[in-house]
Short mmCIF file of C-alpha atoms and ligand atoms in Angstrom, two decimals:
data_model
loop_
_atom_site.label_atom_id
_atom_site.label_comp_id
_atom_site.label_asym_id
_atom_site.label_seq_id
_atom_site.Cartn_x
_atom_site.Cartn_y
_atom_site.Cartn_z
CA MET A 4 13.77 3.07 19.02
CA SER A 5 13.73 2.92 15.10
CA SER A 6 10.81 4.37 13.49
CA ILE A 7 10.52 2.12 10.98
CA LEU A 8 11.08 -1.77 11.82
CA VAL A 9 12.08 -4.12 9.24
CA SER A 10 12.05 -8.12 9.56
CA ARG A 11 12.10 -10.65 6.76
CA GLU A 12 10.68 -14.14 7.38
CA THR A 13 11.00 -16.27 4.11
CA GLY A 14 9.79 -14.61 1.39
CA VAL A 15 8.03 -11.80 3.17
CA LEU A 16 9.55 -8.29 4.24
CA THR A 17 7.61 -6.78 7.16
CA ILE A 18 7.89 -3.02 7.57
CA THR A 19 6.23 -1.48 10.73
CA LEU A 20 5.64 1.88 11.23
CA ASN A 21 7.00 2.65 14.46
CA ARG A 22 5.87 5.84 16.53
CA PRO A 23 3.32 4.72 18.13
CA ASP A 24 3.17 7.69 20.60
CA LYS A 25 2.58 9.67 17.44
CA LEU A 26 -0.18 7.28 16.01
CA ASN A 27 2.72 6.66 13.39
CA ALA A 28 2.85 10.08 11.81
CA PHE A 29 5.24 10.70 9.50
CA ASN A 30 8.11 12.99 9.84
CA PRO A 31 11.67 12.85 7.89
CA GLU A 32 13.19 10.56 9.70
CA MET A 33 10.33 7.75 9.20
CA HIS A 34 9.85 8.94 5.41
CA GLN A 35 13.54 8.21 4.65
CA LEU A 36 13.93 4.52 6.81
CA LEU A 37 10.42 3.51 4.75
CA ARG A 38 12.35 4.70 1.73
CA GLN A 39 15.49 2.36 2.45
CA ALA A 40 12.98 -0.42 3.84
CA LEU A 41 11.09 -0.28 0.21
CA GLU A 42 14.63 -0.04 -1.77
CA ARG A 43 15.42 -3.32 0.01
CA ALA A 44 12.17 -4.63 -1.07
CA HIS A 45 13.17 -4.21 -4.49
CA ASP A 46 16.51 -5.13 -4.46
CA GLU A 47 16.46 -8.39 -3.06
CA ASP A 48 15.44 -11.04 -4.82
CA ALA A 49 14.74 -12.98 -1.91
CA VAL A 50 11.87 -10.58 -0.46
CA ARG A 51 8.97 -11.62 -3.14
CA ALA A 52 5.88 -9.64 -0.89
CA VAL A 53 5.80 -6.88 1.36
CA LEU A 54 3.78 -6.30 4.50
CA LEU A 55 3.09 -2.68 5.90
CA THR A 56 1.59 -2.25 9.26
CA GLY A 57 1.93 0.07 12.11
CA ALA A 58 2.84 -0.37 15.91
CA GLY A 59 0.23 0.32 18.73
CA ARG A 60 -3.01 1.62 18.38
CA ALA A 61 -2.99 3.46 14.99
CA PHE A 62 -2.15 2.63 11.67
CA CYS A 63 -0.72 5.81 10.69
CA ALA A 64 -2.06 9.52 10.90
CA GLY A 65 -0.64 11.21 8.35
CA GLN A 66 1.84 13.79 8.33
CA ASP A 67 3.06 14.68 12.24
CA LEU A 68 1.35 18.21 12.72
CA SER A 69 3.23 18.91 15.65
CA GLU A 70 6.76 18.95 13.80
CA ARG A 71 5.87 22.08 11.69
CA ASN A 72 4.93 25.69 13.16
CA VAL A 73 2.04 26.26 11.43
CA SER A 74 0.07 28.92 13.00
CA PRO A 75 -1.69 32.09 12.13
CA GLY A 76 1.23 34.35 13.14
CA ALA A 77 3.57 31.91 11.40
CA ALA A 78 5.44 32.51 7.80
CA PRO A 79 3.14 30.00 5.20
CA LEU A 80 4.98 26.56 4.37
CA ASP A 81 5.26 25.06 1.17
CA LEU A 82 3.38 21.70 1.32
CA ALA A 83 4.21 21.02 -2.26
CA ILE A 84 8.08 20.58 -1.14
CA SER A 85 6.69 17.70 1.16
CA LEU A 86 4.68 16.20 -0.96
CA GLY A 87 7.28 16.32 -3.52
CA SER A 88 10.10 15.07 -1.76
CA HIS A 89 8.60 12.55 0.45
CA TYR A 90 4.74 11.48 -0.45
CA ASN A 91 4.58 11.53 -3.81
CA PRO A 92 7.65 9.43 -4.20
CA LEU A 93 6.57 7.22 -1.73
CA VAL A 94 3.12 6.33 -3.15
CA ARG A 95 4.96 5.87 -6.83
CA ARG A 96 7.20 3.45 -4.84
CA LEU A 97 4.62 1.22 -3.53
CA ARG A 98 2.72 1.18 -7.01
CA GLU A 99 5.71 0.30 -9.06
CA LEU A 100 7.22 -2.08 -6.76
CA PRO A 101 7.10 -5.19 -9.09
CA LYS A 102 6.13 -7.63 -6.35
CA PRO A 103 2.87 -7.14 -3.91
CA VAL A 104 2.46 -5.28 -1.10
CA VAL A 105 -0.33 -6.12 1.73
CA CYS A 106 -1.10 -3.37 3.98
CA ALA A 107 -2.57 -4.54 7.28
CA VAL A 108 -4.53 -1.45 8.96
CA ASN A 109 -4.42 -2.01 12.42
CA GLY A 110 -6.31 0.96 13.65
CA VAL A 111 -7.09 4.10 12.81
CA ALA A 112 -5.44 5.30 9.12
CA ALA A 113 -5.77 8.96 8.78
CA GLY A 114 -4.81 11.77 6.11
CA ALA A 115 -1.85 10.44 4.10
CA GLY A 116 -2.04 7.56 6.48
CA ALA A 117 -5.15 6.77 4.52
CA ASN A 118 -4.10 6.66 1.63
CA ILE A 119 -0.65 5.10 1.60
CA ALA A 120 -2.77 2.24 2.64
CA LEU A 121 -4.67 2.81 -0.44
CA ALA A 122 -1.29 2.51 -2.47
CA CYS A 123 -0.99 -0.87 -1.47
CA ASP A 124 -1.98 -3.50 -3.37
CA LEU A 125 -4.44 -5.53 -0.88
CA VAL A 126 -5.78 -4.15 1.99
CA VAL A 127 -6.93 -6.23 5.12
CA ALA A 128 -8.26 -4.28 8.25
CA ALA A 129 -9.13 -5.21 11.88
CA ARG A 130 -12.57 -4.49 12.88
CA SER A 131 -11.77 -1.80 15.19
CA ALA A 132 -9.71 0.31 12.29
CA SER A 133 -10.84 3.04 10.57
CA PHE A 134 -10.04 5.33 7.43
CA VAL A 135 -10.26 9.33 7.66
CA GLN A 136 -9.69 11.51 4.69
CA ALA A 137 -8.96 14.13 7.75
CA PHE A 138 -7.26 17.08 5.11
CA SER A 139 -10.55 19.24 4.91
CA LYS A 140 -10.68 19.42 8.65
CA ILE A 141 -7.50 21.66 8.26
CA GLY A 142 -8.27 22.96 4.92
CA LEU A 143 -6.37 20.86 2.91
CA LEU A 144 -7.39 18.31 -0.32
CA PRO A 145 -6.73 14.60 -0.11
CA ASP A 146 -2.82 14.22 -1.27
CA SER A 147 -0.68 10.88 -1.55
CA GLY A 148 -2.89 9.79 -4.12
CA GLY A 149 -6.42 10.10 -2.47
CA THR A 150 -7.96 12.24 -5.29
CA PHE A 151 -6.93 9.62 -7.46
CA PHE A 152 -7.39 5.98 -5.58
CA LEU A 153 -10.87 7.50 -3.79
CA PRO A 154 -13.06 8.08 -6.70
CA ARG A 155 -11.65 4.67 -8.62
CA LEU A 156 -12.21 2.40 -5.61
CA VAL A 157 -15.76 3.85 -4.44
CA GLY A 158 -17.01 5.81 -6.91
CA SER A 159 -17.50 9.92 -7.16
CA ALA A 160 -20.51 10.30 -4.58
CA ARG A 161 -18.74 8.17 -2.26
CA ALA A 162 -15.22 9.88 -2.60
CA MET A 163 -16.54 13.49 -2.63
CA GLY A 164 -18.44 12.76 0.76
CA LEU A 165 -15.37 11.36 2.06
CA ALA A 166 -13.12 14.01 0.83
CA LEU A 167 -15.23 17.07 2.24
CA LEU A 168 -16.82 15.58 5.23
CA GLY A 169 -13.44 13.78 6.77
CA GLU A 170 -15.53 11.27 8.63
CA LYS A 171 -14.34 8.28 9.78
CA LEU A 172 -15.02 5.64 8.04
CA SER A 173 -15.24 2.04 10.17
CA ALA A 174 -13.52 -0.77 8.35
CA GLU A 175 -16.56 -2.94 7.99
CA ASP A 176 -17.91 -0.10 5.69
CA ALA A 177 -14.76 0.41 4.06
CA ALA A 178 -14.85 -3.20 3.32
CA GLN A 179 -18.46 -3.05 2.25
CA TRP A 180 -17.94 0.17 -0.27
CA GLY A 181 -15.08 -1.73 -1.87
CA LEU A 182 -12.23 0.58 -0.44
CA ILE A 183 -10.57 -2.39 0.87
CA TRP A 184 -10.23 -5.98 0.43
CA LYS A 185 -11.60 -7.36 3.58
CA VAL A 186 -12.20 -6.91 6.96
CA VAL A 187 -11.00 -9.38 9.84
CA ASP A 188 -11.11 -9.89 14.13
CA ASP A 189 -8.77 -7.61 15.53
CA ALA A 190 -6.85 -10.71 17.01
CA GLN A 191 -6.99 -12.18 13.53
CA LEU A 192 -5.38 -9.16 12.06
CA MET A 193 -1.57 -10.03 11.75
CA ALA A 194 -2.00 -13.78 11.31
CA GLU A 195 -4.37 -13.45 8.36
CA ALA A 196 -2.14 -10.46 6.53
CA LEU A 197 1.02 -12.60 7.25
CA ALA A 198 -0.97 -15.91 5.79
CA ILE A 199 -2.10 -13.39 2.55
CA SER A 200 1.60 -12.26 2.43
CA GLN A 201 3.24 -15.93 2.25
CA ASN A 202 0.62 -17.17 0.09
CA LEU A 203 2.02 -14.26 -2.35
CA SER A 204 5.22 -14.90 -1.86
CA ASP A 205 5.41 -18.01 -2.80
CA GLY A 206 3.77 -17.11 -5.86
CA PRO A 207 4.91 -16.25 -9.71
CA THR A 208 6.37 -12.89 -8.63
CA LYS A 209 7.15 -11.63 -12.08
CA GLY A 210 3.48 -12.73 -13.14
CA PHE A 211 2.44 -10.46 -10.03
CA GLY A 212 4.20 -7.43 -11.05
CA LEU A 213 2.91 -7.77 -14.58
CA ILE A 214 -0.62 -8.00 -12.67
CA LYS A 215 0.17 -4.61 -10.96
CA LYS A 216 1.56 -2.93 -14.45
CA ALA A 217 -1.62 -3.92 -16.25
CA LEU A 218 -4.12 -3.00 -13.63
CA ALA A 219 -2.20 0.85 -12.64
CA MET A 220 -2.53 1.67 -16.72
CA SER A 221 -6.07 -0.08 -17.12
CA ALA A 222 -6.91 3.70 -15.06
CA THR A 223 -6.16 5.61 -18.02
CA ASN A 224 -5.88 3.36 -20.88
CA THR A 225 -8.81 3.01 -23.83
CA LEU A 226 -9.92 -1.05 -24.57
CA ASP A 227 -7.56 -0.86 -27.35
CA ALA A 228 -4.69 0.39 -25.70
CA GLN A 229 -5.36 -2.00 -23.05
CA LEU A 230 -5.41 -5.19 -24.96
CA ASP A 231 -2.19 -4.41 -26.90
CA LEU A 232 -0.79 -4.18 -23.33
CA GLU A 233 -2.07 -7.16 -22.08
CA ARG A 234 -0.44 -8.77 -25.39
CA ASP A 235 2.61 -7.36 -24.57
CA LEU A 236 2.66 -8.22 -20.91
CA GLN A 237 1.42 -11.98 -21.70
CA ARG A 238 4.38 -12.33 -23.94
CA GLN A 239 6.76 -11.68 -20.97
CA ALA A 240 4.72 -13.38 -18.64
CA GLY A 241 4.74 -16.59 -21.07
CA PHE A 242 8.62 -16.31 -20.83
CA THR A 243 8.85 -16.60 -16.98
CA GLU A 244 9.90 -20.09 -15.74
CA ASP A 245 7.11 -19.77 -12.97
CA TYR A 246 4.75 -19.91 -16.27
CA ARG A 247 6.31 -23.01 -17.39
CA GLU A 248 6.07 -24.50 -13.82
CA GLY A 249 2.21 -23.38 -13.29
CA VAL A 250 1.22 -25.05 -16.60
CA ALA A 251 3.25 -28.36 -15.62
CA ALA A 252 2.04 -28.43 -12.00
CA PHE A 253 -1.52 -28.28 -13.37
CA LYS A 254 -1.19 -31.27 -15.75
CA GLU A 255 0.71 -33.40 -12.91
CA LYS A 256 -2.03 -32.61 -10.65
CA ARG A 257 0.50 -31.14 -8.00
CA LYS A 258 1.21 -28.15 -6.29
CA PRO A 259 3.40 -25.43 -8.17
CA ALA A 260 6.87 -24.86 -6.96
CA PHE A 261 7.22 -21.02 -8.30
CA LYS A 262 10.56 -19.34 -7.83
CA GLY A 263 9.65 -15.98 -8.97
CA LYS A 264 11.89 -16.20 -12.23
C1 LIG B 10 -1.10 13.64 16.33
C2 LIG B 10 -1.42 13.19 15.04
C3 LIG B 10 -0.68 14.23 13.75
C4 LIG B 10 0.67 14.75 15.73
C5 LIG B 10 -2.80 12.63 16.19
N1 LIG B 10 0.19 14.88 14.10
N2 LIG B 10 0.25 14.29 16.40
C6 LIG B 10 1.28 16.37 3.51
C7 LIG B 10 2.24 17.07 3.08
C8 LIG B 10 2.62 18.22 4.07
C9 LIG B 10 1.83 18.46 5.01
C10 LIG B 10 0.40 18.31 5.14
O1 LIG B 10 0.08 16.90 5.28
C11 LIG B 10 0.36 16.25 4.20
C12 LIG B 10 -0.27 14.88 4.67
C13 LIG B 10 -1.35 14.54 5.71
O2 LIG B 10 -1.54 13.74 6.31
S1 LIG B 10 -2.55 16.13 6.31
C14 LIG B 10 -3.23 15.30 7.26
C15 LIG B 10 -2.49 14.73 8.62
N3 LIG B 10 -3.09 14.28 9.35
C16 LIG B 10 -4.34 14.57 10.45
O3 LIG B 10 -5.05 15.55 10.06
C17 LIG B 10 -5.00 13.64 11.39
C18 LIG B 10 -4.92 14.51 12.46
N4 LIG B 10 -5.53 13.24 13.57
C19 LIG B 10 -6.64 13.10 13.70
O4 LIG B 10 -7.86 13.41 13.26
C20 LIG B 10 -7.03 12.07 14.97
O5 LIG B 10 -5.99 12.25 15.99
C21 LIG B 10 -6.85 10.39 14.49
C22 LIG B 10 -8.26 10.88 13.83
C23 LIG B 10 -6.12 10.12 13.72
C24 LIG B 10 -7.17 9.51 15.73
O6 LIG B 10 -8.19 10.43 16.90
P1 LIG B 10 -8.50 9.89 18.29
O7 LIG B 10 -8.25 8.10 18.16
O8 LIG B 10 -9.52 10.38 18.74
O9 LIG B 10 -6.99 9.99 18.68
P2 LIG B 10 -6.11 11.62 19.45
O10 LIG B 10 -6.96 12.61 18.07
O11 LIG B 10 -6.68 11.62 20.78
O12 LIG B 10 -4.81 11.51 18.83
C25 LIG B 10 -4.02 11.04 19.88
C26 LIG B 10 -2.65 11.34 20.06
O13 LIG B 10 -2.03 11.86 18.65
C27 LIG B 10 -3.02 13.29 20.47
O14 LIG B 10 -2.03 13.64 21.19
P3 LIG B 10 -2.27 13.98 22.81
O15 LIG B 10 -0.58 14.31 23.20
O16 LIG B 10 -3.32 14.40 23.07
O17 LIG B 10 -2.70 12.56 23.25
C28 LIG B 10 -2.75 13.99 19.20
O18 LIG B 10 -2.49 15.12 19.10
C29 LIG B 10 -1.89 12.97 18.50
N5 LIG B 10 -2.10 12.92 16.90
N6 LIG B 10 -2.33 12.49 14.62
N7 LIG B 10 -0.93 13.87 12.56
#
């Protein structure tokens, strides 16, 4: 059984982390297959939204801790190699994909698994799901963008508490804190996440890509720089076919038929 399942239904590419007996923890093969799936999402015009989820009772438990010989007597590992070759490129790929990525968190999301969920554009979680910055429990710091995303999403006090204490945060609290988009009943999770993804895949894909870019840049830009960026990106948005279609549909009081062009 492949550790990543990929299927496309109309414009939505669904990617499922599929090592349920390991709570979908990452090993090198899973990283490689996920990279290929995201490359496909990037390259195929027919893919206009991505839905990322996990098989079984967990979304993802982060790095597979049973893969490596980490013990008091063993030679030390250089963890920067794994971050540099796998996790960091994954987070960059998710953020830089010029198409929306929805994450359906079906169960616990721990360690890098939690932060990969947060790297997606819209996070919908099942009511029974939870988020754990498990790193501090094993002497590490949040990686995969955790130290970037957490304070921006929930403020520095809550980010520090999550990172230092490594306690489970329920999906309900995560939604209330502004860490994720919304929480839904377990039975509704995939239907709701798919509906959001399908809705996005029918949208103005180029415009969505520009929204992602603008919001990403706002994390570090001054207002002046951001205003200039909005001007430049809006110029690009205004040149798309979908902008013309959107305005025409508005005037004609009909639903727009966006083509992602
Ligand atoms: C696992 C794992 C797991 C293997 C549960 N691996 N087996 C990047 C760069 C390089 C290196 C280091 O890391 C990183 C990034 C990271 O992600 S570091 C953080 C790694 N992840 C963790 O520390 C999470 C460890 N897991 C947990 O804290 C809990 O298992 C969670 C909160 C995920 C789930 O708790 P429970 O629902 O109570 O389940 P459980 O603890 O009973 O786990 C079920 C099984 O899954 C169990 O195996 P067993 O054979 O006893 O049934 C666990 O050993 C296994 N498992 N996480 N990451």
